[in-house]
Coordinates of C-alpha atoms and ligand atoms in Angstrom, one line a residue:
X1 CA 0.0 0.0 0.0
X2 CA 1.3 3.2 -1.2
X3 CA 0.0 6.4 1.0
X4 CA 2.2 9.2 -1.5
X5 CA -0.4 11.7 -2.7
X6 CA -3.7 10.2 -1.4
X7 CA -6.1 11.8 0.8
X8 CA -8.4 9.8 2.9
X9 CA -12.3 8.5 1.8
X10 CA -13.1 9.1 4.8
X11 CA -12.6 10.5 8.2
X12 CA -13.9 10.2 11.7
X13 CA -13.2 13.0 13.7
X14 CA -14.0 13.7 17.3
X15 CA -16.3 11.9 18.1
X16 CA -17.8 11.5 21.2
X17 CA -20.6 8.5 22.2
X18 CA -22.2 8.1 25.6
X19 CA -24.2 5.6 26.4
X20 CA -26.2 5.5 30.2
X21 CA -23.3 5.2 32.7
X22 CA -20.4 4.4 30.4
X23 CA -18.4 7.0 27.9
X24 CA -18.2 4.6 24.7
X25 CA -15.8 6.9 22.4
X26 CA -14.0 9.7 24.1
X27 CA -12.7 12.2 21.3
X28 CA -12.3 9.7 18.8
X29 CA -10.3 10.3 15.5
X30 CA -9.4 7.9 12.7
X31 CA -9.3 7.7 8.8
X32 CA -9.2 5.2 5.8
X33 CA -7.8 5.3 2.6
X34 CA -9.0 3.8 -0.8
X35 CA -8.2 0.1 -1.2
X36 CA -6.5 0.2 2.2
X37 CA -7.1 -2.2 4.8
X38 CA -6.7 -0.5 8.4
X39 CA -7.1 -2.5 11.1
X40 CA -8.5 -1.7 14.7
X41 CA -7.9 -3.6 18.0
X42 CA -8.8 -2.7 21.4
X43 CA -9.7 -5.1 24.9
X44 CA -13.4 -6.2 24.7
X45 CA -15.2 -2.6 25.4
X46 CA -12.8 -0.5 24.0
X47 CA -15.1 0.9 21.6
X48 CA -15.0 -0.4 18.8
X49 CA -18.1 -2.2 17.2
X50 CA -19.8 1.5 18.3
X51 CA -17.4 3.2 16.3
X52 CA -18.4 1.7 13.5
X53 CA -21.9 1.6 13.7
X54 CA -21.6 5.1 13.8
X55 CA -20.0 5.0 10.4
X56 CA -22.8 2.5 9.4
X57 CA -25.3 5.0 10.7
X58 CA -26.8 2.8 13.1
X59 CA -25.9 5.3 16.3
X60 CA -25.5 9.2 16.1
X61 CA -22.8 10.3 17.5
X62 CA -23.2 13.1 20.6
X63 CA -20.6 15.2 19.0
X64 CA -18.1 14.7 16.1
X65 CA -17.9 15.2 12.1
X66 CA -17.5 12.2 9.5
X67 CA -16.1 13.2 6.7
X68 CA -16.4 11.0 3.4
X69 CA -14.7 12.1 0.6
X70 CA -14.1 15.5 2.1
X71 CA -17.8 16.3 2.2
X72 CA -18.8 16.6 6.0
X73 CA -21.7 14.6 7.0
X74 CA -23.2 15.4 10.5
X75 CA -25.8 13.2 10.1
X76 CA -25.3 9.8 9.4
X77 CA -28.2 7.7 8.7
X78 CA -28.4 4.0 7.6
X79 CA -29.3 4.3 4.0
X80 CA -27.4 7.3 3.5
X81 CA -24.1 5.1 4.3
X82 CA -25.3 2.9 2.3
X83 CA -25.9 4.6 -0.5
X84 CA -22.4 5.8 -0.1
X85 CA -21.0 2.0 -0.7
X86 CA -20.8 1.6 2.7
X87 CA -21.4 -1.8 4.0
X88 CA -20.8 -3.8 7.2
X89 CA -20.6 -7.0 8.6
X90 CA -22.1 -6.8 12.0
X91 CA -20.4 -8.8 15.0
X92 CA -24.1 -10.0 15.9
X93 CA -25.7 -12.1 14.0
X94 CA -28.5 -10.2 12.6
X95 CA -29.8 -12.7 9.9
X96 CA -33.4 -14.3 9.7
X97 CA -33.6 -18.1 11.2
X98 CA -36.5 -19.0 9.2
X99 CA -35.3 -17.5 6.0
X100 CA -33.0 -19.5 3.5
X101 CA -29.3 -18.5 2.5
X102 CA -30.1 -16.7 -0.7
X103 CA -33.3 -14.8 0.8
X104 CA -31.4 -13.6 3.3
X105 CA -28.5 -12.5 1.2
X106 CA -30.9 -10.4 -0.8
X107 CA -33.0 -9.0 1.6
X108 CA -34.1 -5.8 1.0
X109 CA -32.1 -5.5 -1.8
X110 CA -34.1 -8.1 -3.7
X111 CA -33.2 -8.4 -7.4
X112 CA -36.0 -8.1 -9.8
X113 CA -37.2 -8.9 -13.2
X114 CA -40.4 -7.1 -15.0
X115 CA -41.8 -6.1 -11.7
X116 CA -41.3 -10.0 -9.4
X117 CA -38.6 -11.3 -7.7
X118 CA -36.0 -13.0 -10.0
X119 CA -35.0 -16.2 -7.8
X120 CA -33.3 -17.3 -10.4
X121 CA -31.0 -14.4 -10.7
X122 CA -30.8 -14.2 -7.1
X123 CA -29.5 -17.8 -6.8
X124 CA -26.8 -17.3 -9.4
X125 CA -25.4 -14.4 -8.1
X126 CA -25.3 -16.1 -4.4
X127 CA -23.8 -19.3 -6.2
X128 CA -20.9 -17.0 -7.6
X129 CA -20.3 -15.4 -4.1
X130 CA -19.9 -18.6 -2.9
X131 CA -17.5 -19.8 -5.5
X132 CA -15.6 -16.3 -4.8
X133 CA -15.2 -17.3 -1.5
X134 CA -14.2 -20.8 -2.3
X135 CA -17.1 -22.1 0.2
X136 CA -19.8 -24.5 -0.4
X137 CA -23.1 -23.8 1.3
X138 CA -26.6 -25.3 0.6
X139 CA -28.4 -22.1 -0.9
X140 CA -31.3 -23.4 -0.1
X141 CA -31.1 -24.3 3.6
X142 CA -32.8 -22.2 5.9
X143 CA -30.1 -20.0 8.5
X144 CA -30.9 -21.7 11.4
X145 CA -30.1 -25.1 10.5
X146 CA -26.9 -23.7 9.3
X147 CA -23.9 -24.1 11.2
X148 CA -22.0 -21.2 13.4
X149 CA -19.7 -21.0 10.6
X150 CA -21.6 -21.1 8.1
X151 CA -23.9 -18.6 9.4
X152 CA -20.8 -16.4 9.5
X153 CA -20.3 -17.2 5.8
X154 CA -23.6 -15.4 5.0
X155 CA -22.9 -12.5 6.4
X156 CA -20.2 -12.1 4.6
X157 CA -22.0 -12.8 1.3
X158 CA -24.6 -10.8 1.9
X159 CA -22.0 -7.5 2.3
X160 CA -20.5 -8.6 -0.8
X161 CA -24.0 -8.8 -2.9
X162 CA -23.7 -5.3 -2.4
X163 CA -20.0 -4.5 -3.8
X164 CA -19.5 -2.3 -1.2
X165 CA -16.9 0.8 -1.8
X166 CA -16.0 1.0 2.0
X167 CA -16.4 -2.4 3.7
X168 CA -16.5 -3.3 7.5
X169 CA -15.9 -5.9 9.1
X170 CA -16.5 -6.6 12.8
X171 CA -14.9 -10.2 14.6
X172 CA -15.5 -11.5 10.5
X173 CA -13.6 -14.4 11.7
X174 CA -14.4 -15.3 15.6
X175 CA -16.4 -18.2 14.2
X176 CA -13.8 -19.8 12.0
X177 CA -11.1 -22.5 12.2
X178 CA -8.2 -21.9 10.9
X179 CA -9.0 -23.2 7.4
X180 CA -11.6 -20.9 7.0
X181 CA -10.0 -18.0 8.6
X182 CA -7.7 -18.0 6.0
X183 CA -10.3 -18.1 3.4
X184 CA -12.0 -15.2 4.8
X185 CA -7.9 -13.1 5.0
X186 CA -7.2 -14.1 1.5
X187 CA -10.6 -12.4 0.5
X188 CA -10.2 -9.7 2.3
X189 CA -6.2 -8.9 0.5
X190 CA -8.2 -9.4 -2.7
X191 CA -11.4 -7.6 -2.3
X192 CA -9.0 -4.4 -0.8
X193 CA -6.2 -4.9 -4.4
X194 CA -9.3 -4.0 -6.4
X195 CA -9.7 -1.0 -4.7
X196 CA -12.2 -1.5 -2.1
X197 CA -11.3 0.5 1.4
X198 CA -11.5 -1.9 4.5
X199 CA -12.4 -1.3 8.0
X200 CA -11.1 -4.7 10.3
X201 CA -11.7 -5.6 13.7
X202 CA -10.4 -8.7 15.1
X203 CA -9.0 -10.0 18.3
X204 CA -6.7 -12.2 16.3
X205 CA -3.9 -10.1 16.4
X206 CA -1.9 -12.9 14.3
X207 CA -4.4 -12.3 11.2
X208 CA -3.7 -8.9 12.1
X209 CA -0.7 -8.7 10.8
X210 CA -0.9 -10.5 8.1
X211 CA -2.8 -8.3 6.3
X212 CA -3.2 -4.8 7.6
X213 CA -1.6 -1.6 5.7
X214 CA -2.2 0.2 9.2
X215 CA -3.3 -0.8 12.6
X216 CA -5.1 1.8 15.0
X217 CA -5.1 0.7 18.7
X218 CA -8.1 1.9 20.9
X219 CA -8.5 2.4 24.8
X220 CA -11.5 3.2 26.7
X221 CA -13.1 5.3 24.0
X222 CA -9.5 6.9 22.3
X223 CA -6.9 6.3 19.9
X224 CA -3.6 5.6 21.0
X225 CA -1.6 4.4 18.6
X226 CA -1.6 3.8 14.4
X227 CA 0.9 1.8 12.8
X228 CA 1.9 1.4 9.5
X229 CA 2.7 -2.4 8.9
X230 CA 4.2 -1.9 5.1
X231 CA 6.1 -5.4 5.3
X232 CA 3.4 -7.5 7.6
X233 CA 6.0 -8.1 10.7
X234 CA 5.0 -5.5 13.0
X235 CA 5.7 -6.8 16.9
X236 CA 3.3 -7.8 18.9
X237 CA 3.7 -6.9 22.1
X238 CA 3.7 -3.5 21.2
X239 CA 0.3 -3.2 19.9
X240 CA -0.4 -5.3 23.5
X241 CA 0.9 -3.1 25.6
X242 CA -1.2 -0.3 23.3
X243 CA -3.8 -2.5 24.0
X244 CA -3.8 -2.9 27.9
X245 CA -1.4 -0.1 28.8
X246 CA 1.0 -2.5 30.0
X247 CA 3.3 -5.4 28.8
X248 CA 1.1 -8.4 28.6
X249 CA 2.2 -12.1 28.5
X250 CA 0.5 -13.5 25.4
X251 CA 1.2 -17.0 26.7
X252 CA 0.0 -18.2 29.8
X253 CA 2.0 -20.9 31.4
X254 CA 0.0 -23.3 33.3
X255 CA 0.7 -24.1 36.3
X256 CA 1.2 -28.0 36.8
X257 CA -0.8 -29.8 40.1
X258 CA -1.4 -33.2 40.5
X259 CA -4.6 -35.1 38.6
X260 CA -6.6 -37.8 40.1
X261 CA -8.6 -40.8 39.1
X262 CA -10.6 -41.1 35.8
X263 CA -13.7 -39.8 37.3
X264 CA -15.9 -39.4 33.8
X265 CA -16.0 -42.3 31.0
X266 CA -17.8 -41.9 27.6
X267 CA -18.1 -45.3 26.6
X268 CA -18.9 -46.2 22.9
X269 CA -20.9 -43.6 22.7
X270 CA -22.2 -43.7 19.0
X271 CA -24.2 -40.7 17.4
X272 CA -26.1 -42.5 14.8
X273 CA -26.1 -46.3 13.8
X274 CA -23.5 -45.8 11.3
X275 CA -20.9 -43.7 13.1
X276 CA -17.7 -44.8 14.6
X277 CA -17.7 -45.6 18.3
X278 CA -16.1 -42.9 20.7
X279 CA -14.5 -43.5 24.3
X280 CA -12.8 -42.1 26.3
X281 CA -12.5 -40.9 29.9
X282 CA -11.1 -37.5 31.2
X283 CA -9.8 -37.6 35.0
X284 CA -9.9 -35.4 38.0
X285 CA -8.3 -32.1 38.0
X286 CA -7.4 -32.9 34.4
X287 CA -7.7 -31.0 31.3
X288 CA -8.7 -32.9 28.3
X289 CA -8.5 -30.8 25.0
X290 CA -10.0 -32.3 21.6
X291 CA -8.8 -31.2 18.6
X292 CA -9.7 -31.8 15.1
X293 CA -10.7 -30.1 11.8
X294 CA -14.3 -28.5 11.1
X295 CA -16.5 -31.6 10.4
X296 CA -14.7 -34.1 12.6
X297 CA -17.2 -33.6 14.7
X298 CA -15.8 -32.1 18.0
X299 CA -19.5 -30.2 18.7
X300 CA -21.1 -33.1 18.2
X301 CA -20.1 -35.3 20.4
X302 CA -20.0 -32.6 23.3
X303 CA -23.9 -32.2 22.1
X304 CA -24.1 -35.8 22.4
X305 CA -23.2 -36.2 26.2
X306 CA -24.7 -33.3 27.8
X307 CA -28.0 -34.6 26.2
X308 CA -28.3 -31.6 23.6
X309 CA -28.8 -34.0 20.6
X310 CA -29.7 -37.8 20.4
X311 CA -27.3 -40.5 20.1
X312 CA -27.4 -44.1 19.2
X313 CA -26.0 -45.7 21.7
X314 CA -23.4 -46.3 24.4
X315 CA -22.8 -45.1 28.2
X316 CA -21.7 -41.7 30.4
X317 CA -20.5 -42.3 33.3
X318 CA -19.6 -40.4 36.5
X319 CA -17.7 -42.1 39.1
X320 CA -18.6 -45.0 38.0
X321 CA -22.0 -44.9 37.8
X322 CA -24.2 -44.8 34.3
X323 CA -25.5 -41.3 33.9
X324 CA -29.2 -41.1 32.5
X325 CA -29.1 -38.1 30.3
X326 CA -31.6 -37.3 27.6
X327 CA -31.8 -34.0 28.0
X328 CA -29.8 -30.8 28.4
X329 CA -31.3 -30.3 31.7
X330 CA -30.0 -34.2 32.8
X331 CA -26.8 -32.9 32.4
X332 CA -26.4 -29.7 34.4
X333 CA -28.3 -31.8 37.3
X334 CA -25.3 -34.1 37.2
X335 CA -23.0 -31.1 37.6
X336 CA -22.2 -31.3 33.8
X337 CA -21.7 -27.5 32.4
X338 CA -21.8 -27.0 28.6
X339 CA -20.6 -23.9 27.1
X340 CA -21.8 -23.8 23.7
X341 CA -20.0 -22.7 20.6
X342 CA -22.8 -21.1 19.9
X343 CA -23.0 -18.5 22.5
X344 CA -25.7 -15.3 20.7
X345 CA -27.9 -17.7 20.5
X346 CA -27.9 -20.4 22.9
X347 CA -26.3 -18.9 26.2
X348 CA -27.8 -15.6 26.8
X349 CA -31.3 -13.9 27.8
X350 CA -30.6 -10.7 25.7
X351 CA -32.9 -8.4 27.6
X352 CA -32.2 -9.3 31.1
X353 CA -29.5 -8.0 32.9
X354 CA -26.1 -9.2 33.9
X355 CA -26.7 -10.4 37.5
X356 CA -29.7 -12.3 36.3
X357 CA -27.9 -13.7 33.5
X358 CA -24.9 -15.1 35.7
X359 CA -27.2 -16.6 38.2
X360 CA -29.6 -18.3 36.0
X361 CA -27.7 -21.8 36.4
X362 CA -26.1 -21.4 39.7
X363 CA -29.2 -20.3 41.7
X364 CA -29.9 -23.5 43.0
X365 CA -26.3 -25.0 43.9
X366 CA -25.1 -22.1 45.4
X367 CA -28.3 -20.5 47.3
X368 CA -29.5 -22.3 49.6
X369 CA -33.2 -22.0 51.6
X370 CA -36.3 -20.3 49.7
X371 CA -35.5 -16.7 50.1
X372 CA -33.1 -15.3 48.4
X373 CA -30.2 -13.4 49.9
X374 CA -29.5 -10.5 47.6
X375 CA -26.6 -9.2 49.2
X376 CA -24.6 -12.7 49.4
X377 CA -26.0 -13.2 45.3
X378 CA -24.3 -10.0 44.8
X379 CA -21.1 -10.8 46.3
X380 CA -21.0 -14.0 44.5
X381 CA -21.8 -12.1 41.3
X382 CA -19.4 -9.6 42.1
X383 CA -16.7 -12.2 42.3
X384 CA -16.8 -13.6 38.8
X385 CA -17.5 -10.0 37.0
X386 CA -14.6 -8.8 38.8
X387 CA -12.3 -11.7 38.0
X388 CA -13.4 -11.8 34.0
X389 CA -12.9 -8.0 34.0
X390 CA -16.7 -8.4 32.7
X391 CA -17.1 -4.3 31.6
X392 CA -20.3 -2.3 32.6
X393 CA -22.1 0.2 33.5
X394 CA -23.6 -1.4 36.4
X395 CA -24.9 -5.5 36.9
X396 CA -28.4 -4.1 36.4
X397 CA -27.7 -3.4 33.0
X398 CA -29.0 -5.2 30.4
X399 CA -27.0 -7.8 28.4
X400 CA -27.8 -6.6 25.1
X401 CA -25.7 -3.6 25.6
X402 CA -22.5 -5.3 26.5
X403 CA -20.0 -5.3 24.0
X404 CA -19.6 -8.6 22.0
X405 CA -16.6 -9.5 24.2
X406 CA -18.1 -8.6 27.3
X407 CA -21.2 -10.6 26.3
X408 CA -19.1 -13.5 25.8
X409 CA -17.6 -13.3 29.3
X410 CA -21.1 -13.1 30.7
X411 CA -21.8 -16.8 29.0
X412 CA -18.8 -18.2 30.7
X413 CA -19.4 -16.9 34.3
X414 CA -22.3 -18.5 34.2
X415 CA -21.1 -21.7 34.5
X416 CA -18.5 -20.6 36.6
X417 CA -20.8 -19.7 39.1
X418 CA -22.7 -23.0 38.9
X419 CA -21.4 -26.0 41.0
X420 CA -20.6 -28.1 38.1
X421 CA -17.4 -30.7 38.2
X422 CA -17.1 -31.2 34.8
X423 CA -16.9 -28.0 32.4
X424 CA -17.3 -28.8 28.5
X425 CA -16.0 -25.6 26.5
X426 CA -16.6 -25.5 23.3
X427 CA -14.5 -22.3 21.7
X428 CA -14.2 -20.7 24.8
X429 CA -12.1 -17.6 24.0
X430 CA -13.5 -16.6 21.2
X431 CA -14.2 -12.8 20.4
X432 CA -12.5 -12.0 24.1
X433 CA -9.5 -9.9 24.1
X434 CA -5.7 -10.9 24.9
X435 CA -6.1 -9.7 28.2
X436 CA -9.3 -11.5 29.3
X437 CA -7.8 -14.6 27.7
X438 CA -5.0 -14.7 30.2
X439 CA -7.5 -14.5 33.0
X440 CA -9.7 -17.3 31.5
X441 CA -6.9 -19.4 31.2
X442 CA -6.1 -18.8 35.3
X443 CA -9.2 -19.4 36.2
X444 CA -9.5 -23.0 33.7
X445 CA -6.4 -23.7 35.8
X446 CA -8.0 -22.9 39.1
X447 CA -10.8 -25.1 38.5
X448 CA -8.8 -28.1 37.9
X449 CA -6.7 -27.1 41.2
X450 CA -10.0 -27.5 43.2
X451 CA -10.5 -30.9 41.5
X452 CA -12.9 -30.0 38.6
X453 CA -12.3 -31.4 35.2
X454 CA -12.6 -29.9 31.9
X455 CA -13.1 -30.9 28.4
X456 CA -11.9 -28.4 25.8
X457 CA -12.5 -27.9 22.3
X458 CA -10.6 -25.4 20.5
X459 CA -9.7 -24.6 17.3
X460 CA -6.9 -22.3 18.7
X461 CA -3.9 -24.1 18.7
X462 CA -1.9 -21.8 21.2
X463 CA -4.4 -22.8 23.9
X464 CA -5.4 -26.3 23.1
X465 CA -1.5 -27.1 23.4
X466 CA -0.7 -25.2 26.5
X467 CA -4.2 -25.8 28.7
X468 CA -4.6 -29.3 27.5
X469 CA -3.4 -32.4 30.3
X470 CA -4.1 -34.6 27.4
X471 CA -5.4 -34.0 23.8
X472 CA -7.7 -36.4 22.2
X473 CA -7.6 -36.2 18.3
X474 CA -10.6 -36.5 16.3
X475 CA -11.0 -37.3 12.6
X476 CA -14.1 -38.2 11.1
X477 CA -16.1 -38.9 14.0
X478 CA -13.5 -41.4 15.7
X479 CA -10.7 -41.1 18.3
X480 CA -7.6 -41.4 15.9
X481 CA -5.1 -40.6 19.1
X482 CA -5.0 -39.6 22.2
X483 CA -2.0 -37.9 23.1
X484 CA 0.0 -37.6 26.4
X485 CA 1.4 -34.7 27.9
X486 CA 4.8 -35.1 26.2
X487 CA 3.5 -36.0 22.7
X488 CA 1.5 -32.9 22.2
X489 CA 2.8 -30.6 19.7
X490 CA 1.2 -28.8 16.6
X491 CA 2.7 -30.8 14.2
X492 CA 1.1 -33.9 16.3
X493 CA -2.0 -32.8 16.5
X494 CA -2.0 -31.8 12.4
X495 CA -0.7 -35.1 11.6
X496 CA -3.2 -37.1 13.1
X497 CA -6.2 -34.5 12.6
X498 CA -4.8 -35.1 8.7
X499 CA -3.8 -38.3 8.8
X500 CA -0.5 -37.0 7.3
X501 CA 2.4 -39.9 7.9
X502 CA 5.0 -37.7 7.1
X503 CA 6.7 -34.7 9.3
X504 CA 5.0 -31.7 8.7
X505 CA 6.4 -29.0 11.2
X506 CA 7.4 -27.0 8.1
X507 CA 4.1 -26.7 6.8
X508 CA 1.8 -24.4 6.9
X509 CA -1.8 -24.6 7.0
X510 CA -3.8 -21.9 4.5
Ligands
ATP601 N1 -26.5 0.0 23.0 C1 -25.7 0.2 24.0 N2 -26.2 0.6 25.2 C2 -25.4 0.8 26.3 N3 -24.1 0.7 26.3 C3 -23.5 0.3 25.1 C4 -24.3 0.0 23.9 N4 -23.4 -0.3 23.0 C5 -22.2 -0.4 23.5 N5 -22.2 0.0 24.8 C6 -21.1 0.2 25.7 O1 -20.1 1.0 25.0 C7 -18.8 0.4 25.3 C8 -18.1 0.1 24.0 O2 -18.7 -1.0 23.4 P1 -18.3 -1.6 22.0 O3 -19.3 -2.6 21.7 O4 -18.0 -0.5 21.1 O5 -16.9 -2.4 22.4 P2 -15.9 -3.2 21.5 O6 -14.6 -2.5 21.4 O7 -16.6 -3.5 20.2 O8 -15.7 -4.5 22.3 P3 -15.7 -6.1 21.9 O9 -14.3 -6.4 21.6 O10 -16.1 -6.8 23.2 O11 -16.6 -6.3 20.8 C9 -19.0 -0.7 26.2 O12 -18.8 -0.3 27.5 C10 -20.4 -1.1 26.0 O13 -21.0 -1.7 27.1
MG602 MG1 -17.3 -5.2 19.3

């Protein structure tokens, strides 16, 4: 990217956004140029998703001028921006369940022939977006079936249907694996070489750097920092310390402790009458991480135990003893905690507030009698918001106006605050900041210290290597290898998860 002799499309310039109780941007200033891809970090609540719906023209701002190409606009509405070329990809999920791919790709912007709907048209186009992407989806499959992934897919289609000028993306790739991270980064370096002006948030600061021209770092509500990143290398740890206002440690070291007995078995547990068999038993205080690629069907056989889908056949058992668990509910009675991959959806009630959100699950473990003792809920409460740095304005405030991040931490304290001993993650660090990450990762290790065991599934290979006791390797529905302590490695898990024979350390995936 050469900056000699442009000007900016646009420019953000002062601008101030208060919501009730909290200062979202504070004198905020930053610009983009054409076919430039700046990218924009910050911890979870720095500011950023309003920032851009501002641009979008889904908030006003309090104060503040946006400038796009160099005419002043004071007020930003929502077709306005669009009718700029402005598109984004919202962090939510903002797509209709009971609508199919296509109709939701075209939505509102429905193409038409002689006065009706050309679904024929529509399909094609949506067929070649896919093909652009190098993804297969069923067009025809309605959203809510979908996948999380997949899901994620269409909202990237559906900015693209638009051929945007100016395109923003918020956390486009919390959802993926790697594989399909990668898809989404080489898009984005391609859609920005023909010209198109790109707005990126992620907490990936890895895919970070691979592709941004500039990177601006935001802190409660303000810009601290932009970088230029002209040959993709730029160091880490400074845009952490940007980030946090102090040095960081990107990579928690856990603490080793002693593990017990097996105390939970999964045996030949079978999800349908053709699938493989699966066992295998996770011990006390122990962390067992599972890894495999998208479709070797990690989620599945977490949905599997806790009751969340059917399966075929085989046993769960707990100490010993067979669990009977049909249902989701079976499971959290036995002290089993699921924390879904699908968090938006399945883990939050939107319009209640925090408190009552963190104490839907522990209620009963943890308060005992049939009063309720507000004070010692709040304490409780108080704990876990404190120790997942879970940002507000106050615990009364609804859960809808949390950050993405923020909503995310909410999810997990949940469970923390229920009396569960066994804690099945699925994804659990997604869309949460560096910082955060590090606390997550003390409090896993805390858990297992007090004798609580843990199954992860993570597509994050960082983590899954440095949380995990034991990794459990899945390919294709089966148990290919469980690995020790000593045998875990990347290249291990790839090899397996790939059923490569060879060494592949020097390869790299994408
Ligand atoms: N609609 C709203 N009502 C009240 N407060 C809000 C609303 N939207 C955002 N906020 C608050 O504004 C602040 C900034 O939120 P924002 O969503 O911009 O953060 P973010 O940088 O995108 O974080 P994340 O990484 O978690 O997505 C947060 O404190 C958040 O709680
Ligand atoms: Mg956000």
């Amino acid at each position: 990217m050469d900056y000699e002799g442009k000007k900016p499309i646009i420019e953000m310039k002062n601008i101030v956004k208060t919501f009730p109780g909290v200062v979202a941007l504070n004198n905020m200033t930053i610009d983009l140029y054409e076919g430039e891809i700046h990218c924009i970090v910050g911890e979870n609540g720095a500011g950023k998703s309003t920032l851009m719906k501002i641009l979008a023209g889904a908030y006003t701002p309090d104060s503040g001028e946006i400038f796009i190409d160099n005419k002043v606009y004071k007020g930003m509405t929502a077709a306005l921006s669009r009718d700029l070329g402005i598109n984004i990809i919202y962090q939510e999920n903002l797509l209709v369940p009971a609508m199919n791919v296509v109709e939701n790709i075209f939505v509102g912007q429905e193409i038409s022939k002689g006065g009706f709907v050309d679904k024929a048209q529509m399909f094609k186009r949506a067929r070649e977006l896919c093909e652009s992407l190098g993804i297969e989806l069923n067009l025809n499959q309605t959203i809510e079936n979908l996948s999380v992934s997949e899901q994620q897919f269409v909202k990237i289609l559906k900015a693209l249907s638009t051929n945007p000028r100016i395109l923003i993306m918020d956390e486009p790739t919390s959802m993926f694996n790697v594989e399909d991270a990668n898809r989404v980064l080489n898009l984005v370096k391609r859609v920005a070489s023909n010209g198109v002006s790109i707005l990126y948030i992620s907490h990936y600061l890895k895919e970070i750097v691979q592709i941004a021209d500039r990177i601006t770092v935001i802190r409660d509500g303000m810009p601290i920092n932009t970088y230029y990143n002209p040959d993709k290398n730029i160091d880490l740890d400074i845009i952490v310390r940007d980030m946090v206002g102090r040095p960081v440690d990107m990579f928690y070291e856990k603490e080793s402790h002693d593990i017990g007995d097996v105390i939970f078995q999964v045996e030949k547990l079978k999800l349908d009458k053709d699938s493989p068999e699966v066992s295998f038993d996770v011990r006390k205080g122990e962390i067992l991480g599972i890894a495999g690629m998208v479709g070797s069907g990690r989620t599945e056989i977490a949905n599997a135990i806790v009751g969340a889908c059917k399966k075929y056949s085989g046993t769960i058992k707990y100490k010993g003893k067979e669990l009977n668990i049909n249902k989701p509910s079976d499971s959290i009675r036995y002290g089993i905690a699921y924390i879904t991959e699908d968090r938006q959806r399945l883990g939050l009630m939107l319009e209640a507030n925090i408190i009552e959100n963190l104490t839907i699950v522990g209620f009963h473990t943890k308060i005992k009698g049939f009063f309720v003792n507000v004070k010692k809920h709040f304490v409780l409460v108080s704990d876990i918001i404190n120790n997942l740095k879970i940002k507000m304005a106050s615990p009364f405030q609804a859960v809808k106006n949390l950050s993405g991040g923020n909503q995310q931490k909410v999810v997990l304290g949940k469970w923390l605050f229920s009396d569960s001993s066994l804690f099945i993650f699925d994804e659990p660090t997604r869309g949460i900041d560096v910082n955060a990450k590090a606390e997550f990762y003390k409090i896993m290790s805390n858990l297992t210290k007090e004798g609580k065991s843990i199954i992860l599934i993570s597509s994050d290979m960082p983590e899954l290597i440095s949380m995990s006791d034991r990794i459990a390797v899945l390919r294709k529905g089966r148990i290919v290898k469980i690995l020790e302590k000593d045998e875990i490695s990347e290249n291990s898990i790839i090899r397996y998860a790939l059923e490569v024979k060879e060494d592949v350390s020097d390869q790299k995936v994408g």
